[in-house]
């Protein structure tokens, strides 16, 4: 009857499309500014990976149940990470997190990012409490920092390229596995994240989001609108 079985995705009703559209223009301008300043743009976020099985799609023989064994480890058995991805270079920086994230741990990660990737930086992330606070404000007052933090519009995880890193990790490292202990999660998660250093082309391809597509379309439309008409005198086209 024309229907197809699909796994649903969330449609975030609290997202403000006007603010999202304005951010597309801000991001397009940020890319131009970063190119002139020879700055790297990183998308950053945090994520948790629990020791119990996170169910993903899997292939099974027709008529057979899709089962994943679980010994029900406690909720606190988890590994947590920061990561940041640069779409222009395919670089991924990551840091294992002890306990919960806060403004102090965010500063620690920003310091690591700047130490391993020297130069001006533009960091795009959401407006979570850990991304603000006194520790972050104090860090931004560091002389010669040349770092700019840019907040995504609310309820816009589809704009954050770093979300793809977490989905990828769950697909390859932890999906459909009950690892049982935090140490086992750390081993698989850490190995996956470390291995991304050798997969830069795949990072650039997999982490591209709707934000890049919309910004590119906006820039192309802007260039088209500003170009002289084919049958118009160049001077008149500027009037």
Coordinates of C-alpha atoms in Angstrom, one line a residue:
X1 CA 0.0 0.0 0.0
X2 CA 3.0 2.3 -0.4
X3 CA 4.2 2.2 3.2
X4 CA 7.8 1.5 4.3
X5 CA 9.1 0.5 7.7
X6 CA 11.6 3.1 9.0
X7 CA 13.3 3.7 12.3
X8 CA 12.0 7.1 13.5
X9 CA 14.1 10.1 14.3
X10 CA 13.3 12.9 16.8
X11 CA 11.8 16.0 15.4
X12 CA 12.7 18.6 18.0
X13 CA 9.7 20.9 18.2
X14 CA 11.4 23.4 20.5
X15 CA 13.9 24.2 17.8
X16 CA 13.5 27.8 16.6
X17 CA 13.9 27.7 12.8
X18 CA 14.5 31.5 12.7
X19 CA 17.5 31.1 15.0
X20 CA 18.7 28.1 13.1
X21 CA 18.5 30.0 9.8
X22 CA 20.4 32.9 11.4
X23 CA 23.1 30.5 12.6
X24 CA 23.6 29.1 9.1
X25 CA 24.5 32.6 8.0
X26 CA 26.8 33.1 11.1
X27 CA 28.5 29.8 10.3
X28 CA 29.1 30.7 6.7
X29 CA 30.7 34.0 7.8
X30 CA 32.7 32.1 10.4
X31 CA 34.2 29.8 7.8
X32 CA 35.3 32.8 5.7
X33 CA 36.8 34.5 8.8
X34 CA 38.6 31.3 9.8
X35 CA 40.1 31.0 6.4
X36 CA 41.5 34.5 6.5
X37 CA 42.8 34.0 10.1
X38 CA 44.1 30.5 9.3
X39 CA 42.1 29.3 12.2
X40 CA 40.7 25.8 12.7
X41 CA 37.0 25.3 13.3
X42 CA 36.2 22.4 15.7
X43 CA 32.8 21.1 16.6
X44 CA 32.8 19.7 20.2
X45 CA 30.6 17.8 22.6
X46 CA 30.6 15.1 25.4
X47 CA 29.1 11.7 25.5
X48 CA 28.7 8.7 27.8
X49 CA 29.0 5.0 26.9
X50 CA 27.4 2.5 29.3
X51 CA 28.5 -1.0 29.9
X52 CA 25.1 -2.5 29.2
X53 CA 24.1 -3.2 25.7
X54 CA 23.0 -0.3 23.6
X55 CA 20.7 -1.8 21.0
X56 CA 21.4 -1.1 17.4
X57 CA 20.0 -2.6 14.2
X58 CA 21.5 -6.0 13.2
X59 CA 21.1 -8.6 10.5
X60 CA 19.5 -11.9 11.5
X61 CA 18.0 -14.8 9.6
X62 CA 14.3 -14.5 8.7
X63 CA 12.2 -15.9 11.5
X64 CA 15.0 -15.7 14.1
X65 CA 14.8 -13.2 17.0
X66 CA 17.4 -10.4 17.2
X67 CA 18.7 -11.0 20.7
X68 CA 21.7 -9.4 22.6
X69 CA 22.9 -11.0 25.8
X70 CA 23.1 -8.7 28.9
X71 CA 24.2 -9.3 32.4
X72 CA 22.6 -6.0 33.5
X73 CA 25.7 -4.1 34.8
X74 CA 24.9 -1.2 37.1
X75 CA 24.1 2.2 35.6
X76 CA 27.3 3.7 36.9
X77 CA 29.5 1.4 34.8
X78 CA 30.2 3.8 32.0
X79 CA 33.0 5.7 30.2
X80 CA 32.7 9.4 29.3
X81 CA 34.5 11.5 26.8
X82 CA 35.0 14.9 25.3
X83 CA 35.7 15.1 21.6
X84 CA 36.1 17.7 18.9
X85 CA 36.2 17.3 15.1
X86 CA 37.6 19.6 12.4
X87 CA 35.8 19.0 9.1
X88 CA 38.4 20.8 7.0
X89 CA 41.3 18.6 8.2
X90 CA 39.5 15.5 9.5
X91 CA 41.3 15.8 12.8
X92 CA 39.6 14.5 15.9
X93 CA 40.8 15.4 19.4
X94 CA 39.4 13.5 22.4
X95 CA 39.8 13.2 26.2
X96 CA 38.5 10.7 28.6
X97 CA 36.4 12.3 31.4
X98 CA 36.5 11.3 35.1
X99 CA 33.1 11.9 36.7
X100 CA 30.7 14.5 35.4
X101 CA 31.6 17.4 33.0
X102 CA 31.7 21.0 34.2
X103 CA 33.3 24.2 33.3
X104 CA 36.6 23.1 34.8
X105 CA 36.7 19.9 32.7
X106 CA 35.7 21.9 29.6
X107 CA 38.7 24.2 30.2
X108 CA 41.0 21.2 30.6
X109 CA 39.8 19.9 27.2
X110 CA 40.2 23.2 25.5
X111 CA 43.8 23.4 26.8
X112 CA 44.5 20.0 25.4
X113 CA 43.0 20.9 22.1
X114 CA 45.1 24.1 21.8
X115 CA 48.3 22.2 22.9
X116 CA 47.9 19.5 20.3
X117 CA 46.6 21.7 17.5
X118 CA 48.4 25.0 17.7
X119 CA 47.0 28.2 16.1
X120 CA 43.8 30.2 16.3
X121 CA 40.6 28.2 17.1
X122 CA 36.9 28.6 16.7
X123 CA 35.0 26.1 18.8
X124 CA 31.3 25.4 18.1
X125 CA 29.3 23.5 20.7
X126 CA 25.9 23.7 22.5
X127 CA 25.0 25.9 25.4
X128 CA 25.3 23.1 28.1
X129 CA 26.2 24.3 31.6
X130 CA 29.6 22.7 31.3
X131 CA 30.4 25.0 28.4
X132 CA 30.0 28.1 30.4
X133 CA 30.6 29.1 34.0
X134 CA 33.4 31.0 35.8
X135 CA 36.2 28.6 34.8
X136 CA 35.4 29.0 31.1
X137 CA 35.0 32.8 31.4
X138 CA 38.3 33.1 33.3
X139 CA 40.1 31.0 30.6
X140 CA 38.8 33.2 27.8
X141 CA 40.6 36.1 29.5
X142 CA 43.9 34.4 29.0
X143 CA 46.2 36.9 27.0
X144 CA 46.9 35.8 23.4
X145 CA 44.4 32.9 23.5
X146 CA 42.9 33.6 20.1
X147 CA 40.1 31.2 20.8
X148 CA 36.4 32.0 20.1
X149 CA 33.5 29.9 21.5
X150 CA 30.4 29.8 19.4
X151 CA 27.1 28.4 20.7
X152 CA 24.8 26.4 18.5
X153 CA 21.1 27.4 18.5
X154 CA 19.0 25.4 21.0
X155 CA 17.7 21.9 20.1
X156 CA 20.0 21.6 17.1
X157 CA 22.1 18.5 17.5
X158 CA 21.8 17.9 13.8
X159 CA 24.1 21.0 13.3
X160 CA 26.9 19.5 15.5
X161 CA 29.3 17.5 13.4
X162 CA 30.7 15.9 16.6
X163 CA 27.4 14.0 17.1
X164 CA 28.4 11.8 14.2
X165 CA 31.6 10.7 16.1
X166 CA 29.4 9.4 18.9
X167 CA 27.0 7.6 16.6
X168 CA 29.9 6.1 14.8
X169 CA 31.5 4.9 18.0
X170 CA 28.2 3.2 19.1
X171 CA 28.0 1.6 15.7
X172 CA 31.6 0.1 15.6
X173 CA 32.7 -0.1 19.2
X174 CA 29.8 -0.6 21.6
X175 CA 26.6 -1.3 19.7
X176 CA 24.8 -4.6 20.6
X177 CA 27.5 -5.5 23.1
X178 CA 27.1 -5.8 26.9
X179 CA 30.7 -5.0 27.9
X180 CA 29.9 -5.4 31.6
X181 CA 32.5 -3.1 33.1
X182 CA 33.7 0.4 32.8
X183 CA 37.2 -0.8 31.9
X184 CA 35.9 -2.8 29.0
X185 CA 34.0 0.2 27.7
X186 CA 37.1 2.4 28.1
X187 CA 39.2 -0.1 26.1
X188 CA 36.9 -0.3 23.1
X189 CA 35.9 3.4 23.2
X190 CA 39.5 4.5 23.5
X191 CA 40.7 2.3 20.7
X192 CA 38.0 3.5 18.4
X193 CA 38.7 7.2 19.1
X194 CA 42.5 6.8 18.8
X195 CA 42.1 5.0 15.5
X196 CA 40.3 8.0 14.0
X197 CA 43.7 9.6 13.5
X198 CA 44.2 7.2 10.5
X199 CA 40.7 7.7 9.1
X200 CA 40.6 11.4 8.3
X201 CA 38.9 11.0 4.9
X202 CA 36.1 9.0 6.5
X203 CA 35.8 11.6 9.3
X204 CA 35.3 14.4 6.8
X205 CA 32.7 12.3 4.9
X206 CA 30.7 10.9 7.9
X207 CA 30.7 14.0 10.0
X208 CA 29.4 16.5 7.5
X209 CA 25.9 17.7 8.5
X210 CA 23.0 19.6 7.2
X211 CA 24.7 22.8 8.5
X212 CA 27.5 22.5 5.9
X213 CA 25.0 21.9 3.1
X214 CA 22.8 24.8 4.1
X215 CA 25.8 27.2 4.5
X216 CA 27.2 26.2 1.1
X217 CA 23.9 26.8 -0.6
X218 CA 23.6 30.2 1.1
X219 CA 27.1 31.1 -0.1
X220 CA 26.4 30.0 -3.7
X221 CA 23.1 32.0 -3.7
X222 CA 24.9 35.0 -2.4
X223 CA 27.6 34.8 -5.1
X224 CA 24.9 34.3 -7.7
X225 CA 22.9 37.4 -6.5
X226 CA 26.0 39.6 -6.4
X227 CA 27.3 38.6 -9.9
X228 CA 26.6 41.1 -12.8
X229 CA 23.7 40.2 -15.1
X230 CA 24.8 38.7 -18.3
X231 CA 23.2 41.4 -20.5
X232 CA 23.9 44.3 -18.2
X233 CA 26.8 46.8 -18.3
X234 CA 29.2 46.0 -15.3
X235 CA 29.0 49.5 -14.0
X236 CA 25.2 49.5 -14.1
X237 CA 25.1 46.2 -12.3
X238 CA 26.7 47.9 -9.3
X239 CA 24.2 50.6 -9.1

